[in-house]
Short mmCIF file of C-alpha atoms and ligand atoms in Angstrom, two decimals:
data_model
loop_
_atom_site.label_atom_id
_atom_site.label_comp_id
_atom_site.label_asym_id
_atom_site.label_seq_id
_atom_site.Cartn_x
_atom_site.Cartn_y
_atom_site.Cartn_z
CA UNK Q 38 -11.45 -20.04 -8.46
CA UNK Q 39 -12.07 -22.08 -11.61
CA UNK Q 40 -8.38 -22.87 -11.84
CA UNK Q 41 -8.44 -24.09 -8.25
CA UNK Q 42 -11.40 -26.32 -9.02
CA UNK Q 43 -9.66 -27.67 -12.11
CA UNK Q 44 -6.51 -28.41 -10.13
CA UNK Q 45 -8.63 -30.21 -7.53
CA UNK Q 46 -10.35 -32.31 -10.20
CA UNK Q 47 -7.04 -33.31 -11.73
CA UNK Q 48 -5.66 -34.17 -8.30
CA UNK Q 49 -8.69 -36.28 -7.48
CA UNK Q 50 -8.35 -38.09 -10.79
CA UNK Q 51 -4.67 -38.87 -10.22
CA UNK Q 52 -5.14 -39.87 -6.58
CA UNK Q 53 -8.17 -42.01 -7.28
CA UNK Q 54 -6.39 -43.84 -10.11
CA UNK Q 55 -3.46 -44.61 -7.85
CA UNK Q 56 -5.74 -45.69 -5.02
CA UNK Q 57 -7.89 -47.88 -7.30
CA UNK Q 58 -4.84 -49.63 -8.73
CA UNK Q 59 -3.43 -50.25 -5.28
CA UNK Q 60 -6.74 -51.59 -3.96
CA UNK Q 61 -7.31 -53.89 -6.93
CA UNK Q 62 -3.85 -55.41 -6.48
CA UNK Q 63 -4.45 -55.88 -2.76
CA UNK Q 64 -7.82 -57.53 -3.36
CA UNK Q 65 -6.30 -59.79 -5.99
CA UNK Q 66 -3.54 -60.83 -3.60
CA UNK Q 67 -6.01 -61.54 -0.79
CA UNK Q 68 -8.36 -63.51 -3.02
CA UNK Q 69 -5.48 -65.70 -4.26
CA UNK Q 70 -4.18 -66.25 -0.73
CA UNK Q 71 -7.66 -67.29 0.38
CA UNK Q 72 -8.43 -69.53 -2.58
CA UNK Q 73 -5.03 -71.27 -2.59
CA UNK Q 74 -5.93 -72.80 0.79
CA UNK Q 75 -8.40 -74.95 -1.08
CA UNK Q 76 -5.57 -76.56 -3.06
CA UNK Q 77 -3.18 -79.19 -1.73
CA UNK Q 78 -0.81 -81.83 -3.01
CA UNK Q 79 -1.23 -85.40 -2.01
CA UNK Q 80 1.21 -88.04 -3.21
CA UNK Q 81 2.29 -85.67 -5.97
CA UNK Q 82 -1.33 -85.16 -7.10
CA UNK Q 83 -3.19 -81.91 -6.96
CA UNK Q 84 -6.25 -81.99 -4.68
CA UNK Q 85 -8.91 -79.38 -5.34
CA UNK Q 86 -11.36 -79.00 -2.49
CA UNK Q 87 -15.04 -78.30 -2.98
CA UNK Q 88 -14.65 -74.78 -1.66
CA UNK Q 89 -12.27 -73.84 -4.45
CA UNK Q 90 -13.75 -71.04 -6.54
CA UNK Q 91 -12.97 -70.43 -10.19
CA UNK Q 92 -14.56 -67.05 -9.89
CA UNK Q 93 -14.95 -64.91 -6.81
CA UNK Q 94 -16.28 -61.39 -7.01
CA UNK Q 95 -14.38 -59.99 -10.01
CA UNK Q 96 -11.40 -62.32 -9.78
CA UNK Q 97 -11.14 -65.41 -11.98
CA UNK Q 98 -8.83 -68.29 -11.19
CA UNK Q 99 -7.12 -71.10 -12.98
CA UNK Q 100 -4.35 -73.48 -12.19
CA UNK Q 101 -1.39 -73.45 -14.52
CA UNK Q 102 1.90 -75.21 -14.74
CA UNK Q 103 5.23 -73.44 -14.80
CA UNK Q 104 5.31 -73.99 -18.57
CA UNK Q 105 1.90 -72.22 -18.80
CA UNK Q 106 -0.14 -75.34 -19.53
CA UNK Q 107 -3.59 -74.91 -17.99
CA UNK Q 108 -4.32 -77.71 -15.48
CA UNK Q 109 -7.70 -76.56 -14.34
CA UNK Q 110 -9.98 -73.67 -15.24
CA UNK Q 111 -10.28 -71.74 -18.41
CA UNK Q 112 -9.17 -68.41 -19.83
CA UNK Q 113 -11.94 -66.24 -21.21
CA UNK Q 114 -11.79 -66.13 -24.97
CA UNK Q 115 -10.48 -62.58 -25.25
CA UNK Q 116 -7.55 -63.40 -22.98
CA UNK Q 117 -6.67 -66.80 -24.25
CA UNK Q 118 -4.03 -65.64 -26.65
CA UNK Q 119 -2.39 -63.18 -24.35
CA UNK Q 120 -2.37 -64.96 -21.04
CA UNK Q 121 -1.41 -68.29 -22.48
CA UNK Q 122 1.95 -66.75 -23.19
CA UNK Q 123 2.12 -64.58 -20.09
CA UNK Q 124 4.97 -66.15 -18.15
CA UNK Q 125 4.53 -67.24 -14.55
CA UNK Q 126 5.96 -65.02 -11.79
CA UNK Q 127 5.44 -65.99 -8.19
CA UNK Q 128 3.69 -63.39 -5.98
CA UNK Q 129 4.06 -60.48 -8.33
CA UNK Q 130 1.03 -58.52 -9.44
CA UNK Q 131 1.35 -57.38 -13.01
CA UNK Q 132 -0.87 -55.63 -15.49
CA UNK Q 133 -1.56 -56.32 -19.13
CA UNK Q 134 -3.65 -54.44 -21.66
CA UNK Q 135 -5.78 -56.48 -23.99
CA UNK Q 136 -7.92 -54.73 -26.60
CA UNK Q 137 -7.74 -51.51 -24.63
CA UNK Q 138 -8.88 -53.15 -21.38
CA UNK Q 139 -6.51 -53.41 -18.48
CA UNK Q 140 -6.12 -56.64 -16.51
CA UNK Q 141 -4.16 -57.42 -13.36
CA UNK Q 142 -2.61 -60.87 -13.10
CA UNK Q 143 -0.97 -62.57 -10.14
CA UNK Q 144 0.45 -66.07 -9.72
CA UNK Q 145 1.05 -67.95 -6.52
CA UNK Q 146 2.98 -71.15 -6.23
CA UNK Q 147 1.02 -74.14 -4.87
CA UNK Q 148 2.97 -75.64 -2.00
CA UNK Q 149 4.79 -78.90 -2.54
CA UNK Q 150 3.97 -78.91 -6.22
CA UNK Q 151 7.62 -79.05 -7.32
CA UNK Q 152 7.22 -82.65 -8.26
CA UNK Q 153 4.97 -81.68 -11.12
CA UNK Q 154 7.31 -79.01 -12.43
CA UNK Q 155 5.60 -76.47 -10.24
CA UNK Q 156 1.91 -75.58 -10.16
CA UNK Q 157 0.54 -72.09 -9.74
CA UNK Q 158 -2.77 -70.60 -8.93
CA UNK Q 159 -3.26 -67.74 -11.37
CA UNK Q 160 -5.76 -65.03 -10.61
CA UNK Q 161 -6.70 -62.17 -12.87
CA UNK Q 162 -9.12 -59.31 -12.71
CA UNK Q 163 -10.37 -56.81 -15.26
CA UNK Q 164 -9.75 -53.28 -14.02
CA UNK Q 165 -13.04 -51.93 -15.41
CA UNK Q 166 -15.03 -54.55 -13.43
CA UNK Q 167 -13.20 -53.96 -10.19
CA UNK Q 168 -13.09 -50.22 -10.27
CA UNK Q 169 -16.76 -49.57 -10.94
CA UNK Q 170 -17.59 -48.92 -7.29
CA UNK Q 171 -14.51 -46.69 -6.93
CA UNK Q 172 -15.69 -44.70 -9.89
CA UNK Q 173 -18.97 -44.04 -8.10
CA UNK Q 174 -17.01 -42.50 -5.24
CA UNK Q 175 -14.88 -40.55 -7.69
CA UNK Q 176 -17.87 -39.18 -9.54
CA UNK Q 177 -19.55 -38.32 -6.27
CA UNK Q 178 -16.55 -36.22 -5.32
CA UNK Q 179 -16.63 -34.52 -8.71
CA UNK Q 180 -20.28 -33.71 -8.17
CA UNK Q 181 -19.52 -32.43 -4.67
CA UNK Q 182 -16.82 -30.13 -5.99
CA UNK Q 183 -19.09 -28.90 -8.76
CA UNK Q 184 -21.83 -28.28 -6.19
CA UNK Q 185 -19.52 -26.37 -3.87
CA UNK Q 186 -18.20 -24.40 -6.85
CA UNK Q 187 -21.71 -23.43 -7.90
CA UNK Q 188 -22.59 -22.34 -4.37
CA UNK Q 189 -19.38 -20.33 -4.04
CA UNK Q 190 -19.90 -18.71 -7.46
CA UNK Q 191 -23.48 -17.84 -6.59
CA UNK Q 192 -22.34 -16.31 -3.28
CA UNK Q 193 -19.56 -14.43 -5.00
CA UNK Q 194 -21.96 -13.06 -7.58
CA UNK Q 195 -24.37 -12.04 -4.86
CA UNK Q 196 -21.73 -10.30 -2.72
CA UNK Q 197 -19.91 -8.71 -5.64
CA UNK Q 198 -23.22 -7.17 -6.71
CA UNK Q 199 -23.78 -5.79 -3.25
CA UNK Q 200 -20.19 -4.55 -2.97
CA UNK Q 201 -20.28 -2.91 -6.39
CA UNK Q 202 -23.53 -1.23 -5.35
CA UNK Q 203 -21.76 0.24 -2.32
CA UNK Q 204 -18.78 1.28 -4.42
CA UNK Q 205 -21.11 2.91 -6.92
CA UNK Q 206 -22.58 4.96 -4.09
CA UNK Q 207 -19.07 6.09 -3.10
CA UNK Q 208 -18.30 7.01 -6.71
CA UNK Q 209 -21.50 9.02 -6.96
CA UNK Q 210 -20.57 10.99 -3.83
CA UNK Q 211 -17.10 11.61 -5.26
CA UNK Q 212 -18.64 12.74 -8.58
CA UNK Q 213 -21.01 15.09 -6.75
CA UNK Q 214 -18.13 16.60 -4.79
CA UNK Q 215 -16.15 17.01 -8.00
CA UNK Q 216 -19.06 18.66 -9.82
CA UNK Q 217 -20.26 21.09 -7.14
CA UNK Q 218 -16.97 21.36 -5.23
CA UNK Q 219 -19.18 20.87 -2.21
CA UNK Q 220 -16.62 19.81 0.35
CA UNK Q 221 -19.18 19.37 3.09
CA UNK Q 222 -20.36 16.03 1.66
CA UNK Q 223 -19.06 12.78 3.13
CA UNK Q 224 -19.22 9.11 2.23
CA UNK Q 225 -21.19 6.64 4.34
CA UNK Q 226 -18.56 5.06 6.54
CA UNK Q 227 -20.71 2.73 8.66
CA UNK Q 228 -20.84 0.16 5.90
CA UNK Q 229 -21.27 -3.48 6.87
CA UNK Q 230 -18.41 -4.41 4.58
CA UNK Q 231 -15.33 -3.76 6.66
CA UNK Q 232 -13.07 -2.97 3.68
CA UNK Q 233 -15.53 -0.51 2.17
CA UNK Q 234 -16.01 1.15 5.55
CA UNK Q 235 -12.23 1.55 5.89
CA UNK Q 236 -12.01 2.97 2.36
CA UNK Q 237 -14.86 5.40 3.03
CA UNK Q 238 -13.25 6.50 6.30
CA UNK Q 239 -9.93 7.13 4.55
CA UNK Q 240 -11.73 9.11 1.83
CA UNK Q 241 -13.60 11.12 4.45
CA UNK Q 242 -10.38 11.94 6.24
CA UNK Q 243 -8.95 13.11 2.92
CA UNK Q 244 -12.10 15.20 2.33
CA UNK Q 245 -11.72 16.71 5.83
CA UNK Q 246 -8.22 17.80 4.99
CA UNK Q 247 -9.26 19.08 1.56
CA UNK Q 248 -12.12 21.05 3.08
CA UNK Q 249 -9.72 22.54 5.60
CA UNK Q 250 -7.27 23.46 2.83
CA UNK Q 251 -10.10 24.97 0.79
CA UNK Q 252 -11.22 27.03 3.75
CA UNK Q 253 -7.67 28.17 4.42
CA UNK Q 254 -7.31 29.07 0.76
CA UNK Q 255 -10.55 31.04 0.84
CA UNK Q 256 -9.46 32.78 4.01
CA UNK Q 257 -6.10 33.51 2.43
CA UNK Q 258 -7.69 35.04 -0.66
CA UNK Q 259 -10.02 37.14 1.45
CA UNK Q 260 -7.08 38.29 3.61
CA UNK Q 261 -5.10 39.27 0.52
CA UNK Q 262 -8.04 41.23 -0.85
CA UNK Q 263 -8.50 42.89 2.52
CA UNK Q 264 -4.81 43.81 2.83
CA UNK Q 265 -4.59 45.12 -0.72
CA UNK Q 266 -7.66 47.26 -0.36
CA UNK Q 267 -5.97 49.80 1.96
CA UNK Q 268 -2.95 50.70 -0.20
CA UNK Q 269 -5.06 50.64 -3.35
CA UNK Q 270 -7.63 52.96 -1.75
CA UNK Q 271 -4.83 55.29 -0.70
CA UNK Q 272 -3.42 55.31 -4.24
CA UNK Q 273 -6.87 55.99 -5.68
CA UNK Q 274 -7.53 58.76 -3.18
CA UNK Q 275 -4.20 60.39 -4.00
CA UNK Q 276 -4.92 60.20 -7.72
CA UNK Q 277 -8.33 61.77 -7.19
CA UNK Q 278 -6.80 64.45 -4.99
CA UNK Q 279 -4.14 65.39 -7.53
CA UNK Q 280 -6.72 65.43 -10.27
CA UNK Q 281 -9.19 67.64 -8.42
CA UNK Q 282 -7.24 69.66 -5.87
CA UNK Q 283 -3.48 69.65 -6.39
CA UNK Q 284 -2.32 72.98 -7.56
CA UNK Q 285 1.30 73.33 -6.61
CA UNK Q 286 4.35 71.19 -7.40
CA UNK Q 287 4.59 70.33 -3.68
CA UNK Q 288 1.08 68.93 -3.73
CA UNK Q 289 2.02 66.73 -6.68
CA UNK Q 290 5.28 65.70 -5.03
CA UNK Q 291 3.49 64.74 -1.82
CA UNK Q 292 0.83 62.80 -3.70
CA UNK Q 293 3.38 60.93 -5.81
CA UNK Q 294 5.42 60.23 -2.70
CA UNK Q 295 2.40 58.59 -1.09
CA UNK Q 296 1.54 56.71 -4.27
CA UNK Q 297 5.12 55.47 -4.57
CA UNK Q 298 5.17 54.27 -0.94
CA UNK Q 299 1.85 52.46 -1.31
CA UNK Q 300 2.91 50.91 -4.62
CA UNK Q 301 6.11 49.70 -2.99
CA UNK Q 302 4.02 48.17 -0.24
CA UNK Q 303 1.83 46.38 -2.79
CA UNK Q 304 4.93 45.23 -4.64
CA UNK Q 305 6.41 43.86 -1.41
CA UNK Q 306 3.22 42.00 -0.68
CA UNK Q 307 3.11 40.50 -4.16
CA UNK Q 308 6.75 39.40 -3.84
CA UNK Q 309 6.01 37.72 -0.51
CA UNK Q 310 2.90 36.04 -1.87
CA UNK Q 311 4.85 34.77 -4.86
CA UNK Q 312 7.49 33.35 -2.53
CA UNK Q 313 4.75 31.63 -0.57
CA UNK Q 314 3.16 30.18 -3.61
CA UNK Q 315 6.51 28.91 -4.91
CA UNK Q 316 7.27 27.30 -1.59
CA UNK Q 317 3.76 25.83 -1.27
CA UNK Q 318 3.81 24.25 -4.66
CA UNK Q 319 7.31 22.95 -4.24
CA UNK Q 320 8.19 24.68 -7.43
CA UNK Q 321 11.11 26.29 -5.69
CA UNK Q 322 13.34 23.31 -5.58
CA UNK Q 323 15.83 24.27 -2.92
CA UNK Q 324 19.28 25.09 -4.19
CA UNK Q 325 21.99 23.17 -2.40
CA UNK Q 326 24.53 25.93 -1.98
CA UNK Q 327 26.97 26.55 0.83
CA UNK Q 328 25.37 28.94 3.27
CA UNK Q 329 27.62 31.03 5.45
CA UNK Q 330 25.34 32.58 8.07
CA UNK Q 331 28.15 34.96 9.11
CA UNK Q 332 28.34 36.46 5.63
CA UNK Q 333 24.58 36.74 5.28
CA UNK Q 334 24.14 38.28 8.75
CA UNK Q 335 26.91 40.80 8.07
CA UNK Q 336 25.45 41.91 4.77
CA UNK Q 337 21.87 42.11 6.12
CA UNK Q 338 22.96 44.00 9.24
CA UNK Q 339 24.97 46.52 7.25
CA UNK Q 340 22.02 47.28 4.98
CA UNK Q 341 19.59 47.52 7.88
CA UNK Q 342 21.97 49.68 9.91
CA UNK Q 343 22.07 52.16 7.05
CA UNK Q 344 18.29 52.25 6.88
CA UNK Q 345 17.68 52.25 10.63
CA UNK Q 346 16.67 55.59 12.06
CA UNK Q 347 16.26 56.84 15.59
CA UNK Q 348 19.77 55.94 16.65
CA UNK Q 349 19.12 52.23 16.62
CA UNK Q 350 22.40 50.31 16.57
CA UNK Q 351 23.01 46.75 15.46
CA UNK Q 352 25.86 44.84 17.12
CA UNK Q 353 27.21 41.64 15.63
CA UNK Q 354 28.66 38.64 17.47
CA UNK Q 355 29.39 36.33 14.61
CA UNK Q 356 30.92 32.92 14.98
CA UNK Q 357 31.34 30.34 12.26
CA UNK Q 358 28.03 28.83 11.10
CA UNK Q 359 28.15 27.09 7.75
CA UNK Q 360 25.57 24.75 6.23
CA UNK Q 361 23.92 24.15 2.87
CA UNK Q 362 20.63 25.32 1.40
CA UNK Q 363 19.07 28.04 -0.66
CA UNK Q 364 20.94 31.30 0.02
CA UNK Q 365 18.22 33.50 -1.51
CA UNK Q 366 15.61 32.07 0.86
CA UNK Q 367 17.80 32.17 3.97
CA UNK Q 368 18.62 35.83 3.24
CA UNK Q 369 14.86 36.50 3.23
CA UNK Q 370 14.51 34.93 6.70
CA UNK Q 371 17.39 36.85 8.30
CA UNK Q 372 16.25 40.03 6.62
CA UNK Q 373 12.73 39.59 8.05
CA UNK Q 374 14.04 38.95 11.56
CA UNK Q 375 16.41 41.95 11.55
CA UNK Q 376 13.80 44.22 9.89
CA UNK Q 377 11.26 43.28 12.57
CA UNK Q 378 13.80 43.88 15.33
CA UNK Q 379 14.49 47.35 13.92
CA UNK Q 380 10.79 48.02 13.36
CA UNK Q 381 9.78 47.13 16.91
CA UNK Q 382 12.75 48.69 18.75
CA UNK Q 383 12.54 51.94 20.66
CA UNK Q 384 14.47 55.03 19.75
CA UNK Q 385 18.19 54.48 20.34
CA UNK Q 386 17.55 50.78 20.85
CA UNK Q 387 20.20 48.12 20.71
CA UNK Q 388 19.93 45.02 18.54
CA UNK Q 389 22.27 42.04 18.85
CA UNK Q 390 22.75 39.67 15.97
CA UNK Q 391 24.75 36.51 16.60
CA UNK Q 392 25.57 33.33 14.69
CA UNK Q 393 27.20 30.09 15.74
CA UNK Q 394 26.76 26.36 16.30
CA UNK Q 395 24.51 24.69 18.90
CA UNK Q 396 24.72 20.89 18.92
CA UNK Q 397 23.66 19.65 15.49
CA UNK Q 398 22.37 23.07 14.47
CA UNK Q 399 23.79 26.27 13.10
CA UNK Q 400 21.88 29.35 14.17
CA UNK Q 401 21.35 33.03 13.49
CA UNK Q 402 19.88 34.93 16.47
CA UNK Q 403 18.34 38.39 16.48
CA UNK Q 404 17.77 39.98 19.88
CA UNK Q 405 16.07 43.31 20.43
CA UNK Q 406 15.09 45.34 23.46
CA UNK Q 407 11.93 46.66 21.83
CA UNK Q 408 8.23 46.48 22.57
CA UNK Q 409 8.13 42.68 23.01
CA UNK Q 410 5.20 40.37 22.27
CA UNK Q 411 2.35 39.42 24.62
CA UNK Q 412 2.03 35.68 25.38
CA UNK Q 413 -1.39 35.47 23.67
CA UNK Q 414 0.12 36.96 20.50
CA UNK Q 415 3.21 34.82 20.63
CA UNK Q 416 1.37 31.69 19.52
CA UNK Q 417 -0.15 33.51 16.54
CA UNK Q 418 2.70 35.52 15.07
CA UNK Q 419 3.61 32.73 12.61
CA UNK Q 420 0.09 32.76 11.15
CA UNK Q 421 -0.33 34.42 7.78
CA UNK Q 422 -1.51 38.06 8.01
CA UNK Q 423 -1.29 38.10 11.79
CA UNK Q 424 -0.14 41.36 13.27
CA UNK Q 425 -0.14 42.07 17.01
CA UNK Q 426 -0.70 45.78 16.71
CA UNK Q 427 -1.41 47.10 13.23
CA UNK Q 428 -1.12 50.72 14.33
CA UNK Q 429 2.59 50.22 15.09
CA UNK Q 430 3.32 48.42 11.88
CA UNK Q 431 2.11 50.35 8.90
CA UNK Q 432 4.64 48.77 6.54
CA UNK Q 433 4.01 45.10 7.18
CA UNK Q 434 1.25 42.65 6.35
CA UNK Q 435 1.95 39.89 8.83
CA UNK Q 436 3.45 37.65 6.15
CA UNK Q 437 7.15 37.89 7.02
CA UNK Q 438 7.27 35.43 9.93
CA UNK Q 439 5.02 32.80 8.39
CA UNK Q 440 7.11 32.91 5.21
CA UNK Q 441 10.31 32.72 7.30
CA UNK Q 442 9.01 29.74 9.25
CA UNK Q 443 8.06 27.95 6.04
CA UNK Q 444 11.51 28.54 4.58
CA UNK Q 445 13.15 27.24 7.77
CA UNK Q 446 10.97 24.11 7.68
CA UNK Q 447 11.78 23.53 4.02
CA UNK Q 448 15.42 23.40 5.08
CA UNK Q 449 14.65 20.99 7.92
CA UNK Q 450 15.03 23.76 10.46
CA UNK Q 451 12.81 25.97 12.67
CA UNK Q 452 12.46 29.41 14.18
CA UNK Q 453 12.20 29.74 17.95
CA UNK Q 454 11.01 32.84 19.74
CA UNK Q 455 10.98 34.15 23.29
CA UNK Q 456 9.65 37.54 24.20
CA UNK Q 457 8.49 39.71 27.06
CA UNK Q 458 6.26 42.72 26.67
CA UNK Q 459 8.24 45.91 27.23
CA UNK Q 460 11.57 44.10 27.40
CA UNK Q 461 12.16 42.79 23.91
CA UNK Q 462 12.25 39.63 21.80
CA UNK Q 463 14.72 36.99 20.72
CA UNK Q 464 14.18 35.20 17.40
CA UNK Q 465 16.51 32.33 16.46
CA UNK Q 466 16.72 30.59 13.11
CA UNK Q 467 18.02 27.03 13.48
CA UNK Q 468 19.22 25.08 10.46
CA UNK Q 469 20.58 21.56 10.44
CA UNK Q 470 24.38 21.46 10.24
CA UNK Q 471 25.50 19.63 7.10
P1 ADP R 569 5.08 42.05 9.56
O1 ADP R 569 5.46 42.15 8.14
O2 ADP R 569 3.76 42.64 9.85
O3 ADP R 569 6.16 42.43 10.47
P2 ADP R 569 5.65 39.43 10.50
O4 ADP R 569 5.03 38.16 10.10
O5 ADP R 569 7.07 39.61 10.26
O6 ADP R 569 4.81 40.51 9.77
O7 ADP R 569 5.33 39.66 12.02
C1 ADP R 569 4.05 39.42 12.52
C2 ADP R 569 3.82 40.25 13.76
O8 ADP R 569 4.64 39.77 14.83
C3 ADP R 569 4.22 41.68 13.59
O9 ADP R 569 3.19 42.43 13.01
C4 ADP R 569 4.48 42.09 15.02
O10 ADP R 569 3.29 42.44 15.63
C5 ADP R 569 5.04 40.85 15.65
N1 ADP R 569 6.52 40.89 15.71
C6 ADP R 569 7.38 40.32 14.87
N2 ADP R 569 8.66 40.53 15.24
C7 ADP R 569 8.62 41.28 16.34
C8 ADP R 569 9.60 41.85 17.22
N3 ADP R 569 10.89 41.69 17.02
N4 ADP R 569 9.17 42.55 18.27
C9 ADP R 569 7.85 42.70 18.50
N5 ADP R 569 6.88 42.22 17.73
C10 ADP R 569 7.26 41.51 16.66
#
């Protein structure tokens, strides 16, 4: 702001100086042209009419010969020395500095005065005298600028105080939220200052999302606690039973069998939670390895076939499907899908696992003819801890599909599902072909 004002002042100074100089020269020219009309030559003699002026406004006149001899009029004392030697130049305005004061001088040839070696009307003006009224204008503009500057500064001070007051309020709200972690608080977003209102709205949107995340986190923690409680209670009950009632080796074996199963379940849950947390925090930077879905599907199916009871058979229809990504994570996804298919198939059920390429995607598809999923459950199965029917799924926690979906998304892919109650389900993992 100040710099702008300074630049303006300098500009005014330069422009006014140029304008003043131009105007003085113009006035000098006009005065000479007017006054020279009062001079004439008759029979070789100079005639000076009564209207001739030796001084008009700030311009002084004298008549000089080509050789600088003064014919009429008089130089002021301070200029005598200088101008007496200042050669004659027809119709050219020139400047000369005498004792620090600037003068403009102009000569004009008097018509038909050649006979007398040429006579000239010489006019000169002192810059300081002529420019005084210009300086008034110049100083008025300086004052105007200073006035405007003061008003603008006062306004700026006033508004900046008000704005900083509003910003302080926002900071206080932020501090309060930080101190109490009270996510329900919001900033005033109906502020009269548009920019502050926009900032407050953006902050409030961020707080909305943070509150949501906090709530999800709280829900997540409570779900974990809830899910862990059952196996831990079973373990505790078994311990108490063996301590108080177990008498035979079989009793101990049974109790330890139950404890082992429940511990395995807890361990599985912890592993899944750790995978989640790694994926959430982006700590698990995805490995960029070559992924051969055929190989993975084969290995997973073989393992699951060995484990599968009740005459469930897994058929494979594997066609080339190669991409890149994190093998460890993709194995988890295919394992979850095949495990679920086995888990929710009927006795002697058939499961088909296929791989291949569809457009820009490679896919791994797991199709079962098991219990199927109801439409109202279908939209929830990817939520953490969601289980359609807990009684049928004693081993799971409802984490497998949400973890699988997250892994697929991290790879730029997705999991699609179609299912019909009583007929079976089809889960397909799609990954971008690279
Ligand atoms: P879980 O570890 O409990 O299996 P998932 O996240 O893998 O957790 O699955 C969530 C729920 O979706 C399961 O509890 C089950 O009710 C349903 N589900 C998943 N896959 C199938 C399937 N192939 N057939 C029927 N229901 C399934």
